[in-house]
C-alpha cells in the first residue's frame, strides 16, 4: 500500500484498506450473499417439469406408428411448508449478517489498535531523536569545558553514557515501530506496506461507549 505523496495516512485510510483487502470480510460478505439467495429461493415453488413421451408400436421400417404426447408436472407443497422454509432461511441470513458484522468489527478494532500503537511509536521516535541530538550537543559542550578546565573527566563520561543510553532507546523504538508496521501490513493483507507518516493526535484518542461497543 502506498500513501498519497505528501499526505500522511489517517485512521480512516487504514480502516478503508482493511475492509477492502482483508479476506475475512470478503468471506463473510460472500456468506451473507449466499444466505440471501437461499432465503429468496426457499419460499418459491419448485420449477415445473415439462417433457414429451413417445412409444413406437410398429416394426415396419417404412410405415411406423405410435403414441406420442407431452406432460407437465408440478410438485404441490402444502401445510405452509414454503412459509416455514423461508422463515428458517431468513433466520440463517440474519445470523450470517450478524457474523459479518462481528468479523467487520474485529478487523476495525485490530487496525485501530495498531494505528494508535504506531502513532505512539512515531511520536516516541520523534522525542527520542531530539533527546539524542541534545545529548550529542551536551557531549561536545562537556568536552569543551573539560579542555578549558571547567569540567572533570567523570562529567564528560557521564554525558557520553547518557547519550549512548538514548541511542539504545532510539534503536529500540525503531525496532518496535517495525514490528507494529509488520503487523499492520499483515492485517491489511499488504506485504508492500512500508513505514510512513501517520496523521493523528495522541491527545485526542476517542472515548469508547462500553455499552455501544458491546
GROMACS .gro file of C-alpha atoms in nm:
model
  214
    1UNK     CA    1   0.000   0.000   0.000
    2UNK     CA    2   0.135   0.338  -0.093
    3UNK     CA    3   0.004   0.657   0.061
    4UNK     CA    4  -0.068   0.968  -0.139
    5UNK     CA    5   0.261   1.160  -0.182
    6UNK     CA    6   0.281   1.446   0.063
    7UNK     CA    7  -0.012   1.325   0.272
    8UNK     CA    8   0.012   1.129   0.594
    9UNK     CA    9  -0.207   0.823   0.644
   10UNK     CA   10  -0.514   0.865   0.864
   11UNK     CA   11  -0.708   0.611   1.066
   12UNK     CA   12  -0.992   0.636   0.812
   13UNK     CA   13  -0.747   0.539   0.535
   14UNK     CA   14  -0.641   0.228   0.721
   15UNK     CA   15  -0.999   0.130   0.809
   16UNK     CA   16  -1.097   0.155   0.444
   17UNK     CA   17  -0.798  -0.053   0.339
   18UNK     CA   18  -0.854  -0.335   0.585
   19UNK     CA   19  -1.220  -0.375   0.487
   20UNK     CA   20  -1.128  -0.375   0.117
   21UNK     CA   21  -0.823  -0.602   0.133
   22UNK     CA   22  -0.865  -0.843   0.422
   23UNK     CA   23  -1.013  -1.178   0.305
   24UNK     CA   24  -1.205  -1.224   0.631
   25UNK     CA   25  -1.458  -0.954   0.539
   26UNK     CA   26  -1.479  -1.076   0.180
   27UNK     CA   27  -1.556  -1.428   0.300
   28UNK     CA   28  -1.823  -1.304   0.540
   29UNK     CA   29  -1.975  -1.087   0.267
   30UNK     CA   30  -1.994  -1.389   0.034
   31UNK     CA   31  -2.163  -1.594   0.308
   32UNK     CA   32  -2.428  -1.323   0.351
   33UNK     CA   33  -2.492  -1.314  -0.026
   34UNK     CA   34  -2.530  -1.692  -0.036
   35UNK     CA   35  -2.769  -1.690   0.262
   36UNK     CA   36  -2.974  -1.411   0.098
   37UNK     CA   37  -3.006  -1.615  -0.222
   38UNK     CA   38  -3.114  -1.923  -0.025
   39UNK     CA   39  -3.375  -1.718   0.162
   40UNK     CA   40  -3.514  -1.588  -0.166
   41UNK     CA   41  -3.529  -1.936  -0.315
   42UNK     CA   42  -3.669  -2.109  -0.007
   43UNK     CA   43  -4.019  -1.959  -0.043
   44UNK     CA   44  -4.060  -2.037  -0.411
   45UNK     CA   45  -4.236  -2.335  -0.563
   46UNK     CA   46  -4.009  -2.586  -0.735
   47UNK     CA   47  -3.980  -2.536  -1.109
   48UNK     CA   48  -4.235  -2.740  -1.312
   49UNK     CA   49  -4.112  -3.036  -1.515
   50UNK     CA   50  -4.206  -3.033  -1.884
   51UNK     CA   51  -4.133  -3.317  -2.127
   52UNK     CA   52  -4.251  -3.538  -2.411
   53UNK     CA   53  -4.324  -3.909  -2.430
   54UNK     CA   54  -4.333  -4.148  -2.724
   55UNK     CA   55  -4.383  -4.517  -2.789
   56UNK     CA   56  -4.337  -4.690  -3.125
   57UNK     CA   57  -4.588  -4.977  -3.178
   58UNK     CA   58  -4.491  -5.088  -3.531
   59UNK     CA   59  -4.195  -5.291  -3.653
   60UNK     CA   60  -4.247  -5.179  -4.014
   61UNK     CA   61  -3.937  -4.991  -4.128
   62UNK     CA   62  -4.139  -4.787  -4.381
   63UNK     CA   63  -4.464  -4.716  -4.204
   64UNK     CA   64  -4.418  -4.654  -3.840
   65UNK     CA   65  -4.685  -4.564  -3.588
   66UNK     CA   66  -4.700  -4.499  -3.220
   67UNK     CA   67  -4.832  -4.292  -2.935
   68UNK     CA   68  -4.677  -3.955  -2.862
   69UNK     CA   69  -4.758  -3.690  -2.609
   70UNK     CA   70  -4.636  -3.427  -2.368
   71UNK     CA   71  -4.658  -3.379  -1.995
   72UNK     CA   72  -4.631  -3.104  -1.734
   73UNK     CA   73  -4.552  -3.196  -1.374
   74UNK     CA   74  -4.571  -2.959  -1.076
   75UNK     CA   75  -4.496  -3.066  -0.720
   76UNK     CA   76  -4.753  -2.914  -0.481
   77UNK     CA   77  -4.627  -2.821  -0.134
   78UNK     CA   78  -4.892  -2.798   0.137
   79UNK     CA   79  -4.913  -2.720   0.506
   80UNK     CA   80  -4.738  -2.385   0.484
   81UNK     CA   81  -4.402  -2.557   0.435
   82UNK     CA   82  -4.281  -2.286   0.197
   83UNK     CA   83  -4.354  -2.019   0.456
   84UNK     CA   84  -4.162  -2.201   0.727
   85UNK     CA   85  -3.877  -2.284   0.490
   86UNK     CA   86  -3.843  -1.915   0.408
   87UNK     CA   87  -3.853  -1.821   0.778
   88UNK     CA   88  -3.574  -2.065   0.855
   89UNK     CA   89  -3.370  -1.935   0.561
   90UNK     CA   90  -3.422  -1.575   0.674
   91UNK     CA   91  -3.301  -1.664   1.022
   92UNK     CA   92  -2.990  -1.813   0.866
   93UNK     CA   93  -2.947  -1.493   0.664
   94UNK     CA   94  -2.975  -1.284   0.981
   95UNK     CA   95  -2.714  -1.497   1.154
   96UNK     CA   96  -2.477  -1.455   0.859
   97UNK     CA   97  -2.526  -1.077   0.871
   98UNK     CA   98  -2.453  -1.073   1.245
   99UNK     CA   99  -2.145  -1.289   1.185
  100UNK     CA  100  -2.023  -1.048   0.918
  101UNK     CA  101  -2.080  -0.752   1.149
  102UNK     CA  102  -1.879  -0.927   1.420
  103UNK     CA  103  -1.589  -1.005   1.186
  104UNK     CA  104  -1.601  -0.650   1.048
  105UNK     CA  105  -1.583  -0.503   1.398
  106UNK     CA  106  -1.292  -0.730   1.487
  107UNK     CA  107  -1.100  -0.606   1.183
  108UNK     CA  108  -1.171  -0.243   1.269
  109UNK     CA  109  -1.069  -0.298   1.632
  110UNK     CA  110  -0.745  -0.459   1.514
  111UNK     CA  111  -0.648  -0.178   1.276
  112UNK     CA  112  -0.745   0.092   1.527
  113UNK     CA  113  -0.529  -0.068   1.796
  114UNK     CA  114  -0.231  -0.095   1.559
  115UNK     CA  115  -0.284   0.261   1.434
  116UNK     CA  116  -0.267   0.415   1.782
  117UNK     CA  117   0.027   0.193   1.871
  118UNK     CA  118   0.213   0.304   1.555
  119UNK     CA  119   0.115   0.666   1.618
  120UNK     CA  120   0.255   0.647   1.970
  121UNK     CA  121   0.578   0.491   1.845
  122UNK     CA  122   0.608   0.759   1.579
  123UNK     CA  123   0.580   1.026   1.847
  124UNK     CA  124   0.825   0.843   2.073
  125UNK     CA  125   1.085   0.825   1.795
  126UNK     CA  126   1.048   1.199   1.736
  127UNK     CA  127   1.115   1.267   2.105
  128UNK     CA  128   1.400   1.016   2.126
  129UNK     CA  129   1.567   1.172   1.822
  130UNK     CA  130   1.551   1.519   1.975
  131UNK     CA  131   1.691   1.390   2.305
  132UNK     CA  132   1.968   1.204   2.124
  133UNK     CA  133   2.063   1.518   1.931
  134UNK     CA  134   2.061   1.716   2.253
  135UNK     CA  135   2.278   1.453   2.423
  136UNK     CA  136   2.539   1.477   2.147
  137UNK     CA  137   2.544   1.854   2.191
  138UNK     CA  138   2.595   1.804   2.564
  139UNK     CA  139   2.892   1.574   2.494
  140UNK     CA  140   3.051   1.843   2.280
  141UNK     CA  141   2.995   2.111   2.543
  142UNK     CA  142   3.128   1.883   2.819
  143UNK     CA  143   3.439   1.810   2.613
  144UNK     CA  144   3.499   2.180   2.553
  145UNK     CA  145   3.456   2.256   2.922
  146UNK     CA  146   3.697   1.976   3.006
  147UNK     CA  147   3.953   2.119   2.764
  148UNK     CA  148   3.947   2.456   2.939
  149UNK     CA  149   3.943   2.300   3.284
  150UNK     CA  150   3.582   2.381   3.368
  151UNK     CA  151   3.467   2.017   3.383
  152UNK     CA  152   3.612   1.693   3.513
  153UNK     CA  153   3.655   1.363   3.327
  154UNK     CA  154   3.362   1.198   3.511
  155UNK     CA  155   3.130   1.473   3.388
  156UNK     CA  156   3.231   1.410   3.027
  157UNK     CA  157   3.197   1.033   3.072
  158UNK     CA  158   2.852   1.075   3.229
  159UNK     CA  159   2.729   1.274   2.928
  160UNK     CA  160   2.864   1.005   2.693
  161UNK     CA  161   2.690   0.729   2.887
  162UNK     CA  162   2.363   0.921   2.876
  163UNK     CA  163   2.399   0.972   2.501
  164UNK     CA  164   2.459   0.600   2.450
  165UNK     CA  165   2.154   0.516   2.661
  166UNK     CA  166   1.941   0.746   2.447
  167UNK     CA  167   2.080   0.591   2.128
  168UNK     CA  168   1.983   0.247   2.255
  169UNK     CA  169   1.636   0.375   2.340
  170UNK     CA  170   1.602   0.519   1.990
  171UNK     CA  171   1.707   0.189   1.832
  172UNK     CA  172   1.454   0.001   2.046
  173UNK     CA  173   1.181   0.246   1.942
  174UNK     CA  174   1.265   0.187   1.575
  175UNK     CA  175   1.252  -0.191   1.626
  176UNK     CA  176   0.913  -0.166   1.796
  177UNK     CA  177   0.786   0.052   1.513
  178UNK     CA  178   0.900  -0.203   1.254
  179UNK     CA  179   0.717  -0.482   1.439
  180UNK     CA  180   0.398  -0.278   1.456
  181UNK     CA  181   0.406  -0.193   1.087
  182UNK     CA  182   0.471  -0.559   1.002
  183UNK     CA  183   0.157  -0.650   1.199
  184UNK     CA  184  -0.029  -0.370   1.023
  185UNK     CA  185   0.083  -0.499   0.683
  186UNK     CA  186  -0.044  -0.846   0.774
  187UNK     CA  187  -0.380  -0.710   0.893
  188UNK     CA  188  -0.419  -0.506   0.572
  189UNK     CA  189  -0.306  -0.802   0.359
  190UNK     CA  190  -0.049  -0.571   0.200
  191UNK     CA  191   0.308  -0.710   0.212
  192UNK     CA  192   0.437  -0.398   0.035
  193UNK     CA  193   0.327  -0.169   0.317
  194UNK     CA  194   0.618   0.036   0.449
  195UNK     CA  195   0.663   0.271   0.741
  196UNK     CA  196   0.526   0.614   0.657
  197UNK     CA  197   0.395   0.919   0.842
  198UNK     CA  198   0.066   0.888   1.027
  199UNK     CA  199  -0.173   1.176   1.084
  200UNK     CA  200  -0.336   1.195   1.424
  201UNK     CA  201  -0.333   1.341   1.772
  202UNK     CA  202  -0.248   1.117   2.067
  203UNK     CA  203  -0.421   1.366   2.295
  204UNK     CA  204  -0.748   1.321   2.105
  205UNK     CA  205  -0.798   0.946   2.141
  206UNK     CA  206  -1.176   0.887   2.117
  207UNK     CA  207  -1.367   0.781   2.425
  208UNK     CA  208  -1.545   0.450   2.386
  209UNK     CA  209  -1.903   0.391   2.493
  210UNK     CA  210  -1.881   0.049   2.655
  211UNK     CA  211  -2.249  -0.038   2.609
  212UNK     CA  212  -2.249   0.073   2.246
  213UNK     CA  213  -1.927  -0.111   2.175
  214UNK     CA  214  -2.063  -0.427   2.334
   0.00000   0.00000   0.00000
